[in-house]
PDB file of C-alpha atoms and ligand atoms in Angstrom:
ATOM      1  CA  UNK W   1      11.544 -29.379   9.545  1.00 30.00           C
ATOM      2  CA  UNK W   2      10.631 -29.784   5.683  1.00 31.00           C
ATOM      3  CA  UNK W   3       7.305 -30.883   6.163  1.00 36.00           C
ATOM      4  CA  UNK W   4       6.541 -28.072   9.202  1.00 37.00           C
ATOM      5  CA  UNK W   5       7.827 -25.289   6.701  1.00 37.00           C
ATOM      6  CA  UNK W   6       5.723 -26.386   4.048  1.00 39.00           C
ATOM      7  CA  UNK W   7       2.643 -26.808   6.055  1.00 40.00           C
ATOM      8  CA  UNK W   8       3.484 -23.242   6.965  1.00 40.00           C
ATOM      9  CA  UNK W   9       3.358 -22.094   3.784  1.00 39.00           C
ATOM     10  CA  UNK W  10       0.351 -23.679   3.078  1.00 39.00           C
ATOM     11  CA  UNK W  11      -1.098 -22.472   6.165  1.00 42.00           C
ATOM     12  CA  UNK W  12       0.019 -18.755   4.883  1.00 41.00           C
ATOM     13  CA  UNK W  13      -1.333 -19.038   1.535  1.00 38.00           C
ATOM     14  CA  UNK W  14      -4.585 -20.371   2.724  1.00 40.00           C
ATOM     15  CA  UNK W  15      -5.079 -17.382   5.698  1.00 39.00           C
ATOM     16  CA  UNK W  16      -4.364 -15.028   2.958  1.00 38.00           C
ATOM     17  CA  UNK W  17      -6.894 -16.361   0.530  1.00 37.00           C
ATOM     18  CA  UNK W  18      -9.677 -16.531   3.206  1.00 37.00           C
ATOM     19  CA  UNK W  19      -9.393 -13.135   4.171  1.00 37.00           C
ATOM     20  CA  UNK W  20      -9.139 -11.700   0.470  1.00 38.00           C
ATOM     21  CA  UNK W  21     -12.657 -13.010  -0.333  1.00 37.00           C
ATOM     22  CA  UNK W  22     -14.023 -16.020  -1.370  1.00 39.00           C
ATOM     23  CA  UNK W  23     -13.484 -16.437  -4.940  1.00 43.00           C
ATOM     24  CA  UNK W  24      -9.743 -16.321  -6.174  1.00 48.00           C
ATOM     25  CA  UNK W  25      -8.530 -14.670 -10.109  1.00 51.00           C
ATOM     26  CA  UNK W  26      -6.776 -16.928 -12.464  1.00 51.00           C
ATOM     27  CA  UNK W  27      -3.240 -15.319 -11.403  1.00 52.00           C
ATOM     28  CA  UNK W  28      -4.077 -15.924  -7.817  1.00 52.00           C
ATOM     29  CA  UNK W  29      -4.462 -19.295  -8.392  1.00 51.00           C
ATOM     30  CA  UNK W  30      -1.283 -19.789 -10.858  1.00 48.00           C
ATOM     31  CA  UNK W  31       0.779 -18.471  -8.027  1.00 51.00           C
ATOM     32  CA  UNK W  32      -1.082 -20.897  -5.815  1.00 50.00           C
ATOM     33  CA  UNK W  33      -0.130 -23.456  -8.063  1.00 48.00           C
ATOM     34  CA  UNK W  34       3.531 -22.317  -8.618  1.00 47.00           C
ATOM     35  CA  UNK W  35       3.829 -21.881  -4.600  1.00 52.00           C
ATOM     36  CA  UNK W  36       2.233 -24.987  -3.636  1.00 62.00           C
ATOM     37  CA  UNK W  37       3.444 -27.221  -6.767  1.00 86.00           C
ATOM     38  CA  UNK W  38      -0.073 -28.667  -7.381  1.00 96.00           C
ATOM     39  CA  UNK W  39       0.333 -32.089  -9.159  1.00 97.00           C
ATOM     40  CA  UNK W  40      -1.422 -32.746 -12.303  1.00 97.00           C
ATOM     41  CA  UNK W  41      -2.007 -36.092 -12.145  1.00 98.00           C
ATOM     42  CA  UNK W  42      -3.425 -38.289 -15.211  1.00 98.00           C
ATOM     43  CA  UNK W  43      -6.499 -40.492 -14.238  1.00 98.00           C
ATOM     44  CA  UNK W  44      -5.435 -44.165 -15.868  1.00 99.00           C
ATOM     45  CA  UNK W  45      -3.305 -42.526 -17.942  1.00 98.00           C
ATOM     46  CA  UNK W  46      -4.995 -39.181 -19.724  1.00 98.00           C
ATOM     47  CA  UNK W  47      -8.155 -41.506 -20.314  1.00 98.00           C
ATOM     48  CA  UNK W  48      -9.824 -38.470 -21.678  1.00 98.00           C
ATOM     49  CA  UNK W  49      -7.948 -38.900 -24.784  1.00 98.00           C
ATOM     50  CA  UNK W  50      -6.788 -42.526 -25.333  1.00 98.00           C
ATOM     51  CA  UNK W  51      -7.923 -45.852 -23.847  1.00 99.00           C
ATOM     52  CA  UNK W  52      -7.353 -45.684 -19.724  1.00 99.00           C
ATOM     53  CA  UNK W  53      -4.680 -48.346 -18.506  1.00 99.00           C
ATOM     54  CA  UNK W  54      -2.361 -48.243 -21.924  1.00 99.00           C
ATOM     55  CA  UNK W  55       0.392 -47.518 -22.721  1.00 98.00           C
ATOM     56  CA  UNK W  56      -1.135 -44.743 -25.914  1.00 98.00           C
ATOM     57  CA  UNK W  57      -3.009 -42.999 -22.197  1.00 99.00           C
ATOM     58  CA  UNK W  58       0.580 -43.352 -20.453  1.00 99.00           C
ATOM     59  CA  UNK W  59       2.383 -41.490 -23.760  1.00 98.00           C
ATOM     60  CA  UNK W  60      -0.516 -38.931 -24.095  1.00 98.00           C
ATOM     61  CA  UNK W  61      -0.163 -37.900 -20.200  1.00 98.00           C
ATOM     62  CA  UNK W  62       3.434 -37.732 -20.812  1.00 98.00           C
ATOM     63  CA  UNK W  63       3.123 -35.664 -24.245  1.00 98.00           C
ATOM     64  CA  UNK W  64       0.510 -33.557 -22.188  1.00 97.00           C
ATOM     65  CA  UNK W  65       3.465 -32.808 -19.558  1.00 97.00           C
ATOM     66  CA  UNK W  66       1.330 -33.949 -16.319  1.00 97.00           C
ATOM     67  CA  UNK W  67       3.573 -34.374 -13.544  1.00 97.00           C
ATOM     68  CA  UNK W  68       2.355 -38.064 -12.974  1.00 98.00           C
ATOM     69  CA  UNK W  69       0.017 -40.777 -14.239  1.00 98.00           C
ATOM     70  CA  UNK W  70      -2.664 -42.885 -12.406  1.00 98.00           C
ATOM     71  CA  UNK W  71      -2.826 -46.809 -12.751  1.00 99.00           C
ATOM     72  CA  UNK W  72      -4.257 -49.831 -11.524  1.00 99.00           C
ATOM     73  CA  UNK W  73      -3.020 -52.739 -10.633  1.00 99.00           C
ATOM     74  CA  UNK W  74      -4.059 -55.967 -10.396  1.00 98.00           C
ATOM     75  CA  UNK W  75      -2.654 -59.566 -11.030  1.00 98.00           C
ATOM     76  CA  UNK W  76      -3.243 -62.335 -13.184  1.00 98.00           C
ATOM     77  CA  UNK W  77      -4.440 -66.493 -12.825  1.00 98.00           C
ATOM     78  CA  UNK W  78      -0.588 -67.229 -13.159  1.00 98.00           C
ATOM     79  CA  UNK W  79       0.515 -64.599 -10.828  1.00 98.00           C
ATOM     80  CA  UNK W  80       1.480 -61.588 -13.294  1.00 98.00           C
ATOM     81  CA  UNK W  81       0.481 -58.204 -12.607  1.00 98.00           C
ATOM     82  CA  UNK W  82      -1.531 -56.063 -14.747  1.00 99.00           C
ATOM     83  CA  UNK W  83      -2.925 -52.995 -15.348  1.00 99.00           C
ATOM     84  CA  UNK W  84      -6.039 -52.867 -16.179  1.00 99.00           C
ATOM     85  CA  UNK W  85      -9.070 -51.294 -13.458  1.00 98.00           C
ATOM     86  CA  UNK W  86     -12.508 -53.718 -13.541  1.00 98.00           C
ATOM     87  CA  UNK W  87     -11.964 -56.832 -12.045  1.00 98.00           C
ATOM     88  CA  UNK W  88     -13.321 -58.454 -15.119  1.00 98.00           C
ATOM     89  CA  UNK W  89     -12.046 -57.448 -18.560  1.00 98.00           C
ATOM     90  CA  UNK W  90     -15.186 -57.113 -20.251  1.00 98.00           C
ATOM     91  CA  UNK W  91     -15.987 -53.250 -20.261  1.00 98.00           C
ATOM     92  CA  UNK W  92     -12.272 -52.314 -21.875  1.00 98.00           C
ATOM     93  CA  UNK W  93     -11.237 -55.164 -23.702  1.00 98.00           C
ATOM     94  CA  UNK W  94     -12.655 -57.590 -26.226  1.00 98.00           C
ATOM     95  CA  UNK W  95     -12.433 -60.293 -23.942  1.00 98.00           C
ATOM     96  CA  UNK W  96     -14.414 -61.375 -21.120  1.00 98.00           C
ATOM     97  CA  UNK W  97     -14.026 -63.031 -17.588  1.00 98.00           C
ATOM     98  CA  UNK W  98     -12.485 -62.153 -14.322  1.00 98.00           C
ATOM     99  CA  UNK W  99      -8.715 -60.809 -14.136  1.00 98.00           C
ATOM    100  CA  UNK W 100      -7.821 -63.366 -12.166  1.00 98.00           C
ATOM    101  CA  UNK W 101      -9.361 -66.583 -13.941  1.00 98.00           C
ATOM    102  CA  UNK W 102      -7.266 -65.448 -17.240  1.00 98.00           C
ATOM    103  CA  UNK W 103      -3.549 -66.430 -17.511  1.00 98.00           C
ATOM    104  CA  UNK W 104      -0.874 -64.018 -18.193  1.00 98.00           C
ATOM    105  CA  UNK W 105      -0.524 -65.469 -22.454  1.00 98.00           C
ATOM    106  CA  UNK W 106      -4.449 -64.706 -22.254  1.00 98.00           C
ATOM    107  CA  UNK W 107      -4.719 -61.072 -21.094  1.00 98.00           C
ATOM    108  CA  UNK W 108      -2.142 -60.451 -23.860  1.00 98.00           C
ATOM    109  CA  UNK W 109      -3.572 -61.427 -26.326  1.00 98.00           C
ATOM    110  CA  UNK W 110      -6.478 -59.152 -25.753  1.00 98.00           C
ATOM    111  CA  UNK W 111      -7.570 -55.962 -27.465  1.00 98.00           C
ATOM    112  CA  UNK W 112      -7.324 -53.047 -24.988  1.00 98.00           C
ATOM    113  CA  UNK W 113      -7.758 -50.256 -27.355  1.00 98.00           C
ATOM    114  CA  UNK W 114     -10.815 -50.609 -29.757  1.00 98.00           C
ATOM    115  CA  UNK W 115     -13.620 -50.291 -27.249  1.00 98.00           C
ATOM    116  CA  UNK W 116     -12.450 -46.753 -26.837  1.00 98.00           C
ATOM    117  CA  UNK W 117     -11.910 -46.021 -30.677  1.00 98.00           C
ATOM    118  CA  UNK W 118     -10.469 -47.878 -33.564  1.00 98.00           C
ATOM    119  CA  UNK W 119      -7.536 -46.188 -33.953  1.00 98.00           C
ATOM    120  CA  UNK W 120      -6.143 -47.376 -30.845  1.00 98.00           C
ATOM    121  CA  UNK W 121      -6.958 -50.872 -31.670  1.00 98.00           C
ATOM    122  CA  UNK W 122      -4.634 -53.308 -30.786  1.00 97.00           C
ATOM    123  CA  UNK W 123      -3.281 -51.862 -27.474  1.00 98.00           C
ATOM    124  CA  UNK W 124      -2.641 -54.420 -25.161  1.00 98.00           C
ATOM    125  CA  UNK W 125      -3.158 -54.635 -21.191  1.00 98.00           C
ATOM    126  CA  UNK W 126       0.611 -53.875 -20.101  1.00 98.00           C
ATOM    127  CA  UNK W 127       2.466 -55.197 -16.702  1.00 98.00           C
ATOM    128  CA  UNK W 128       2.913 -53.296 -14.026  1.00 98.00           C
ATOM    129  CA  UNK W 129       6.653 -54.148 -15.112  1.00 98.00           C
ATOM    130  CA  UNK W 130       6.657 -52.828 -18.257  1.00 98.00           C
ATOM    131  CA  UNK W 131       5.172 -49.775 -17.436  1.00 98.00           C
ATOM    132  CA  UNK W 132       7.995 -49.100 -14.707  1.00 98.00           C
ATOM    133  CA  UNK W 133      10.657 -49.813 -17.296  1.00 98.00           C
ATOM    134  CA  UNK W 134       9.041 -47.414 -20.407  1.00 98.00           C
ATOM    135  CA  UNK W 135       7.835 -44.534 -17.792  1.00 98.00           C
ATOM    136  CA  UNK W 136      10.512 -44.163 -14.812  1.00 96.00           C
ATOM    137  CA  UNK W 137      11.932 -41.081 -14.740  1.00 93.00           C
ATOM    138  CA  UNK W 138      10.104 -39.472 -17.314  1.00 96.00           C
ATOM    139  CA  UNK W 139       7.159 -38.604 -14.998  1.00 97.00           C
ATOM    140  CA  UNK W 140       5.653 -39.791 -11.655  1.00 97.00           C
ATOM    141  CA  UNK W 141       3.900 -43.050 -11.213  1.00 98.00           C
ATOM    142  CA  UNK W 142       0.657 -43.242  -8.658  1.00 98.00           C
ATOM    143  CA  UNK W 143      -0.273 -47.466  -8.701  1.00 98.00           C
ATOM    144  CA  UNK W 144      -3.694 -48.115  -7.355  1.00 99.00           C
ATOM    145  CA  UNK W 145      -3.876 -51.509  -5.605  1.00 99.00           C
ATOM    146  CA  UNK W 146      -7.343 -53.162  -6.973  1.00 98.00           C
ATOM    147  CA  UNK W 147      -9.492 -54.932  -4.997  1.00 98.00           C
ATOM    148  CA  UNK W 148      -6.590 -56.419  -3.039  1.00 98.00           C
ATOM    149  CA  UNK W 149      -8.541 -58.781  -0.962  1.00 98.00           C
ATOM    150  CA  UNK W 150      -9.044 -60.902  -4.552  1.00 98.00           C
ATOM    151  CA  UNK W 151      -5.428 -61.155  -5.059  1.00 98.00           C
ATOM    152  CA  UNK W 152      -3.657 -62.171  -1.354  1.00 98.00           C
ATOM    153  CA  UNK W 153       0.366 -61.470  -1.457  1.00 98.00           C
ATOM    154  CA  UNK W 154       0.102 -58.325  -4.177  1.00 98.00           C
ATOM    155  CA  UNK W 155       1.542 -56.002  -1.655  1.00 98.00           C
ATOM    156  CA  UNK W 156       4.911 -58.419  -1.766  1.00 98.00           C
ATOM    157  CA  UNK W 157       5.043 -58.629  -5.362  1.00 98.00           C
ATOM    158  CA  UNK W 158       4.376 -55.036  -6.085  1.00 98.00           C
ATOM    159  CA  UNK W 159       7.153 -54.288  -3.748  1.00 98.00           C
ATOM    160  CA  UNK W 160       9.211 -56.720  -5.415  1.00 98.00           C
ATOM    161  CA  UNK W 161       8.892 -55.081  -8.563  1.00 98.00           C
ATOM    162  CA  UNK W 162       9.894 -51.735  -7.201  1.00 97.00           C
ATOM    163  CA  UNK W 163      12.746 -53.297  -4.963  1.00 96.00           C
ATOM    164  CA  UNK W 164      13.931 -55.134  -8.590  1.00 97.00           C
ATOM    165  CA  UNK W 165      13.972 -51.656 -10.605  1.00 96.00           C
ATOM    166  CA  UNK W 166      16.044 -49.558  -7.356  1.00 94.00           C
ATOM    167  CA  UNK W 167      12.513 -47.378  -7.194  1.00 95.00           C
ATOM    168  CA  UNK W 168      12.203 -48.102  -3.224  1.00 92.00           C
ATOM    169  CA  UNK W 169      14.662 -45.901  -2.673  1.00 87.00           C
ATOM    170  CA  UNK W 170      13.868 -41.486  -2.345  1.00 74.00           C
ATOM    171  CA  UNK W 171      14.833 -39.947  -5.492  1.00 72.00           C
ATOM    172  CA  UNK W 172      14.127 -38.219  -8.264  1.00 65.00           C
ATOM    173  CA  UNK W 173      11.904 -40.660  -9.525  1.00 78.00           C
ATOM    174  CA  UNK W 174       7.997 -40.099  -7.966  1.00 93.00           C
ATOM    175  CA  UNK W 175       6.301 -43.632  -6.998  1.00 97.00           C
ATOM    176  CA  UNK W 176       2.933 -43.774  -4.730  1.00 98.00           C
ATOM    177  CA  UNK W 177       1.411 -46.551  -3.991  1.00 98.00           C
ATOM    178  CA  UNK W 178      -2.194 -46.115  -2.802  1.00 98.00           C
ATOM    179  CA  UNK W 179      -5.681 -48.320  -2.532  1.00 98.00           C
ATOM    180  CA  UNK W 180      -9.296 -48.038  -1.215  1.00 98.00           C
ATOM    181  CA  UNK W 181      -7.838 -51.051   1.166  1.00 98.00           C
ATOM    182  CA  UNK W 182      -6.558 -49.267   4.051  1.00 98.00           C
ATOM    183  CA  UNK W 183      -5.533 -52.601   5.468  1.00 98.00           C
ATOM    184  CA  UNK W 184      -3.455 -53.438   2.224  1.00 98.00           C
ATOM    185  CA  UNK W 185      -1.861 -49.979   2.476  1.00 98.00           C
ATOM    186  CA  UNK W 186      -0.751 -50.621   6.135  1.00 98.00           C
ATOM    187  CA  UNK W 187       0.528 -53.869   5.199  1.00 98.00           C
ATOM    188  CA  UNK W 188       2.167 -52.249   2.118  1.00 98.00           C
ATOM    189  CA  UNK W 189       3.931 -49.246   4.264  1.00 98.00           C
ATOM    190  CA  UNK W 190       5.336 -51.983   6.550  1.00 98.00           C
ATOM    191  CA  UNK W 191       6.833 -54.062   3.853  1.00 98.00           C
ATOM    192  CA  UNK W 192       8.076 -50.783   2.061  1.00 97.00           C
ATOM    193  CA  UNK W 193       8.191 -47.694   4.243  1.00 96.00           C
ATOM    194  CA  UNK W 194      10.679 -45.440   1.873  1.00 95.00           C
ATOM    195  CA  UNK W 195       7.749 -45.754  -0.136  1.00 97.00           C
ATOM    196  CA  UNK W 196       4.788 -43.115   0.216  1.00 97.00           C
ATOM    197  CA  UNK W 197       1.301 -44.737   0.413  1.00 98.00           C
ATOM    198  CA  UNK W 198      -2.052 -43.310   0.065  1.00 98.00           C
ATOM    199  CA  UNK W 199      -5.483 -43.833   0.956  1.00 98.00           C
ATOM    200  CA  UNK W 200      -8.255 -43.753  -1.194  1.00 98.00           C
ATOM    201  CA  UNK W 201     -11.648 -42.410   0.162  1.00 98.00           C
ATOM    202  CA  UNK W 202     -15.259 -42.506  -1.286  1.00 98.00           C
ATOM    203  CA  UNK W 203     -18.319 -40.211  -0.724  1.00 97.00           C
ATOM    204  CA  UNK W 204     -19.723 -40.526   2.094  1.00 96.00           C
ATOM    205  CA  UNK W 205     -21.771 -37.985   4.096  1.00 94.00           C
ATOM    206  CA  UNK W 206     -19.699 -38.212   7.406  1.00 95.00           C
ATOM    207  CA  UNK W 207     -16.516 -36.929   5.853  1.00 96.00           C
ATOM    208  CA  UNK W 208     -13.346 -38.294   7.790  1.00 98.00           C
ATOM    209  CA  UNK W 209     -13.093 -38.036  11.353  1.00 98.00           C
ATOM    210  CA  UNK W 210      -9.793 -36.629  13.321  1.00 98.00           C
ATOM    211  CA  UNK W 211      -9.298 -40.113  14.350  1.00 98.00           C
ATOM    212  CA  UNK W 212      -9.484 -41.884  10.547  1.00 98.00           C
ATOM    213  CA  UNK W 213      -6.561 -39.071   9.830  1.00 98.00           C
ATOM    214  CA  UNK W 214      -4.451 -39.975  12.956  1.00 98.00           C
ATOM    215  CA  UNK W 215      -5.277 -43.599  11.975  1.00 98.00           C
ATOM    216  CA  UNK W 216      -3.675 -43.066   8.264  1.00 98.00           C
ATOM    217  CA  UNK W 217      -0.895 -40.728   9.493  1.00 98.00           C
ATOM    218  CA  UNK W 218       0.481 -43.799  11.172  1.00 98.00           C
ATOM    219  CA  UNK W 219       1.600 -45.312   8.075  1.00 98.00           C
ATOM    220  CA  UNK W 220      -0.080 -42.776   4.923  1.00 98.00           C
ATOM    221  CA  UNK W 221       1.208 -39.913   3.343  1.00 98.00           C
ATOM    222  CA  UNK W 222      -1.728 -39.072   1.500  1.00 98.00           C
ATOM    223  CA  UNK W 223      -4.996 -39.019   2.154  1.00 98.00           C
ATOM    224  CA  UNK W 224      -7.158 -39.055  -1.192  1.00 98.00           C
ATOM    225  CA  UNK W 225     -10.531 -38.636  -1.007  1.00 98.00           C
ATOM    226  CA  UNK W 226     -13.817 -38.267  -4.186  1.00 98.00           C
ATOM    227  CA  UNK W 227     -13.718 -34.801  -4.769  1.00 98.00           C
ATOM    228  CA  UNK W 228     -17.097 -34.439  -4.221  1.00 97.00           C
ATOM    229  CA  UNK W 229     -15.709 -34.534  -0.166  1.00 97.00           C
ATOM    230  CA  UNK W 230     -13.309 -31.615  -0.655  1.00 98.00           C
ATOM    231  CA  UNK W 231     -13.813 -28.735   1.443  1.00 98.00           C
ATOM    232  CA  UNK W 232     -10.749 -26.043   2.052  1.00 98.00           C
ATOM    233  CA  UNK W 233     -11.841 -27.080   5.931  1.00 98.00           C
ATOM    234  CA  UNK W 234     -10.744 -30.648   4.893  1.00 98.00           C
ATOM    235  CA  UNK W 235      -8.216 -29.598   3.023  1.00 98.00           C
ATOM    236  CA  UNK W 236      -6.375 -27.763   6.270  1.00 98.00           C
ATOM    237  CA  UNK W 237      -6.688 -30.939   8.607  1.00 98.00           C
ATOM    238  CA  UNK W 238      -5.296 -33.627   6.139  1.00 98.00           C
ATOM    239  CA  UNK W 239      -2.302 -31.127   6.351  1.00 98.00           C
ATOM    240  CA  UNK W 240      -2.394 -30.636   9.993  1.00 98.00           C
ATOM    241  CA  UNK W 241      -2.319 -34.507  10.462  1.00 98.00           C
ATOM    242  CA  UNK W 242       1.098 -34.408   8.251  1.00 98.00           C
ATOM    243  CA  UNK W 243      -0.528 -35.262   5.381  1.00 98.00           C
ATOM    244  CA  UNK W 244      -0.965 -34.441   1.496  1.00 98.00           C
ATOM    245  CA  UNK W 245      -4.223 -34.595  -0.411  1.00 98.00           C
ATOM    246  CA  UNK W 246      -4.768 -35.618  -4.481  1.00 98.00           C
ATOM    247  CA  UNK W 247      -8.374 -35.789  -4.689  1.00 98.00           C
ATOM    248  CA  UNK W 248     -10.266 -37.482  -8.307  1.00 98.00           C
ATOM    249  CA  UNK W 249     -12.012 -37.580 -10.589  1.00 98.00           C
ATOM    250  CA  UNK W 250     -11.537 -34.213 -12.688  1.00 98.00           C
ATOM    251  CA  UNK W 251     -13.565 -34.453 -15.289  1.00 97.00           C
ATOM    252  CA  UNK W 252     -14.498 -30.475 -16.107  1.00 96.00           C
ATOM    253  CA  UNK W 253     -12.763 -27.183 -15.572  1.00 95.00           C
ATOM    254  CA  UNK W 254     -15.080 -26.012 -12.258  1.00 96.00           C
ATOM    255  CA  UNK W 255     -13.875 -28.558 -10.811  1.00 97.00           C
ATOM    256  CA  UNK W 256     -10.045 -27.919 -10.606  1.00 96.00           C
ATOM    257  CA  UNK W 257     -10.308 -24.480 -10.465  1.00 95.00           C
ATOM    258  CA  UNK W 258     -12.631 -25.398  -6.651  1.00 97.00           C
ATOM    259  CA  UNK W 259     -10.131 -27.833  -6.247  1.00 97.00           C
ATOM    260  CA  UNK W 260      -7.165 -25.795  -6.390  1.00 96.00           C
ATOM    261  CA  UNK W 261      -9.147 -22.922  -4.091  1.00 96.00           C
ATOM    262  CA  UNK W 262      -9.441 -25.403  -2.035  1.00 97.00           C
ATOM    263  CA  UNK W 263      -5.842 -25.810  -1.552  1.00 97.00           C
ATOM    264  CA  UNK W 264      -5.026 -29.263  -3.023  1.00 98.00           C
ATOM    265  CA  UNK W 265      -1.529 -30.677  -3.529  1.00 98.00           C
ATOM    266  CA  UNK W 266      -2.504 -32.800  -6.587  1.00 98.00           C
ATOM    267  CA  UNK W 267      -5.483 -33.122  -8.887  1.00 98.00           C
ATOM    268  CA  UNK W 268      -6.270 -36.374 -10.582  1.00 98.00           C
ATOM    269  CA  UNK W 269      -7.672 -35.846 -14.087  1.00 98.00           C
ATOM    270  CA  UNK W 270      -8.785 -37.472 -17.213  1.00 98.00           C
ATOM    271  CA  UNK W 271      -7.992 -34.349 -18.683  1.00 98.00           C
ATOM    272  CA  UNK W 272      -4.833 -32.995 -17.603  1.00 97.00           C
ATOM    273  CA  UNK W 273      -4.887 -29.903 -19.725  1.00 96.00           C
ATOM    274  CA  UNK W 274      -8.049 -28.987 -17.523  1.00 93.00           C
ATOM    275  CA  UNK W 275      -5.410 -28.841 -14.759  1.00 89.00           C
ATOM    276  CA  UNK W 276      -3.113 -26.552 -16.766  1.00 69.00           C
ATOM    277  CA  UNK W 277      -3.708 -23.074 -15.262  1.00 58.00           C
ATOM    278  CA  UNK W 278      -0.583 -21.961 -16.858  1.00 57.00           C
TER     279      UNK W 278
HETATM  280  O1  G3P M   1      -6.893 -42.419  -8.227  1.00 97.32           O
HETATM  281  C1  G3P M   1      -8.183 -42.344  -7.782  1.00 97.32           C
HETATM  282  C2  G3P M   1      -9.172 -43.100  -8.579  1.00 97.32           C
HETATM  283  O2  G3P M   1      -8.518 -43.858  -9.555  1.00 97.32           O
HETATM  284  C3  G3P M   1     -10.030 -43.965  -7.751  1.00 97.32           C
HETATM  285  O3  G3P M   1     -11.127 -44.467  -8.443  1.00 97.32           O
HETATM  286  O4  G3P M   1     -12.383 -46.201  -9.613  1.00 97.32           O
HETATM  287  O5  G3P M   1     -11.010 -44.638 -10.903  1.00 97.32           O
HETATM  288  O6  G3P M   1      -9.928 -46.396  -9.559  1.00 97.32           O
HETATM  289  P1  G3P M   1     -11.101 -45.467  -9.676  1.00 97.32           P
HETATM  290 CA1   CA M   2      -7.718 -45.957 -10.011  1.00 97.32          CA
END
């Protein structure tokens, strides 16, 4: 009944747009964004600002009020899980190697912060763990599962972390688990199903067929595809399959504002004050 009412609404807000011409004013689209609740959702943190994947990107998105942060997950030689995005951890730290040839005692001890500037040097690559425990409840948390095929029996542990901390269960506190690996996110929704999964979808010039979206309504909530893909068209039948849509990767203002037109639910930024239409 929730979910038809808000599709409603959506449906509304979108029939009135389209007939009122095709561009919208900035106080059309706050009310679009007060109606519809559009989520302003820090890429890796707000990466814009502060090194993606640390703890000084989790504080800024916080400090920047988005409504959730972005991270990505992926685990360790001695079975810890990180956050940190490339596989290897030569681009963002001053290490190098592959995640998952590097122990838990040697991530640590690498410098997460001072390829992005100085002054963050010495931020570390945190746990998925620790993140949960310094962020829950003081804004949403969206985990990325990274290359998941590299790292068999994350979908168990990442649950186990969530089942450890009571954030399985629907409350105030705003958890999504998504990945690229539609496979792992199946797997993921059956091991966890009170907790809402996403799937990640690149470029590509067939868009997504009806029967990819009844596909992931079977087990996704969200359906979150490269911007570049977005079309208000799109938009409309992610929501007619059930569905919510936070498309990435803001990185300028043209792009919200289309993305919001577009009728969104969430935008994933670097820059969440790019988001901020308030
Ligand atoms: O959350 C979407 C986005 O993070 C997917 O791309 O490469 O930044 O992990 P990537
Ligand atoms: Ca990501």
């Amino acid at each position: 009944m929730k979910k038809f009412a808000s599709i409603l609404m959506i449906a509304l807000v979108f029939t009135t747009y389209l007939f009122s011409g095709s561009t919208a004013s900035a106080d059309e689209m706050v009310t679009m964004k007060e109606k519809k609740q559009v989520l302003n959702i820090a890429h890796r943190g707000a990466s814009g600002y502060a090194p993606e994947n640390t703890m000084a990107a989790f504080d800024k998105a916080v400090e920047m009020k988005a409504d959730m942060f972005e991270l990505d997950v992926q685990m360790s030689k001695d079975g810890k899980l990180v956050v940190i995005h490339d596989t290897t951890v030569d681009r963002t730290t001053d290490g190098t190697g592959n995640v998952r040839d590097l122990t838990y005692e040697e991530l640590k001890k690498l410098d997460a912060g001072s390829w992005f500037n100085e002054e963050f040097a010495g931020e570390k690559i945190p746990t998925l763990g620790e993140v949960l425990d310094a962020y829950r409840g003081k804004i949403g948390i969206l985990i990325e599962v990274k290359s998941p095929s590299l790292y068999p029996g994350i979908e168990q542990k990442i649950a186990d972390e969530l089942i450890e901390r009571n954030l399985h269960k629907p409350a105030n506190e705003k958890i999504i688990v998504q990945s690229f690996n539609h496979e792992s996110m199946a797997k993921f929704h059956h091991l966890l199903p009170s907790v809402p999964v996403g799937v990640l979808v690149g470029y590509s010039p067939d868009g997504i067929s009806d029967e990819q979206l009844m596909d992931f309504a079977s087990y996704a909530d969200y359906v979150n595809p490269s911007k570049s893909m977005v079309t208000s068209e799109l938009v409309d039948r992610i929501h007619a399959f059930g569905m919510k849509t936070h498309p990435w990767t803001v990185r300028d203002r043209n792009s919200a504002d289309f993305l919001l037109q577009a009728g969104v639910d969430g935008i994933i930024t670097d820059y969440p004050d790019y988001v901020d239409f308030d």
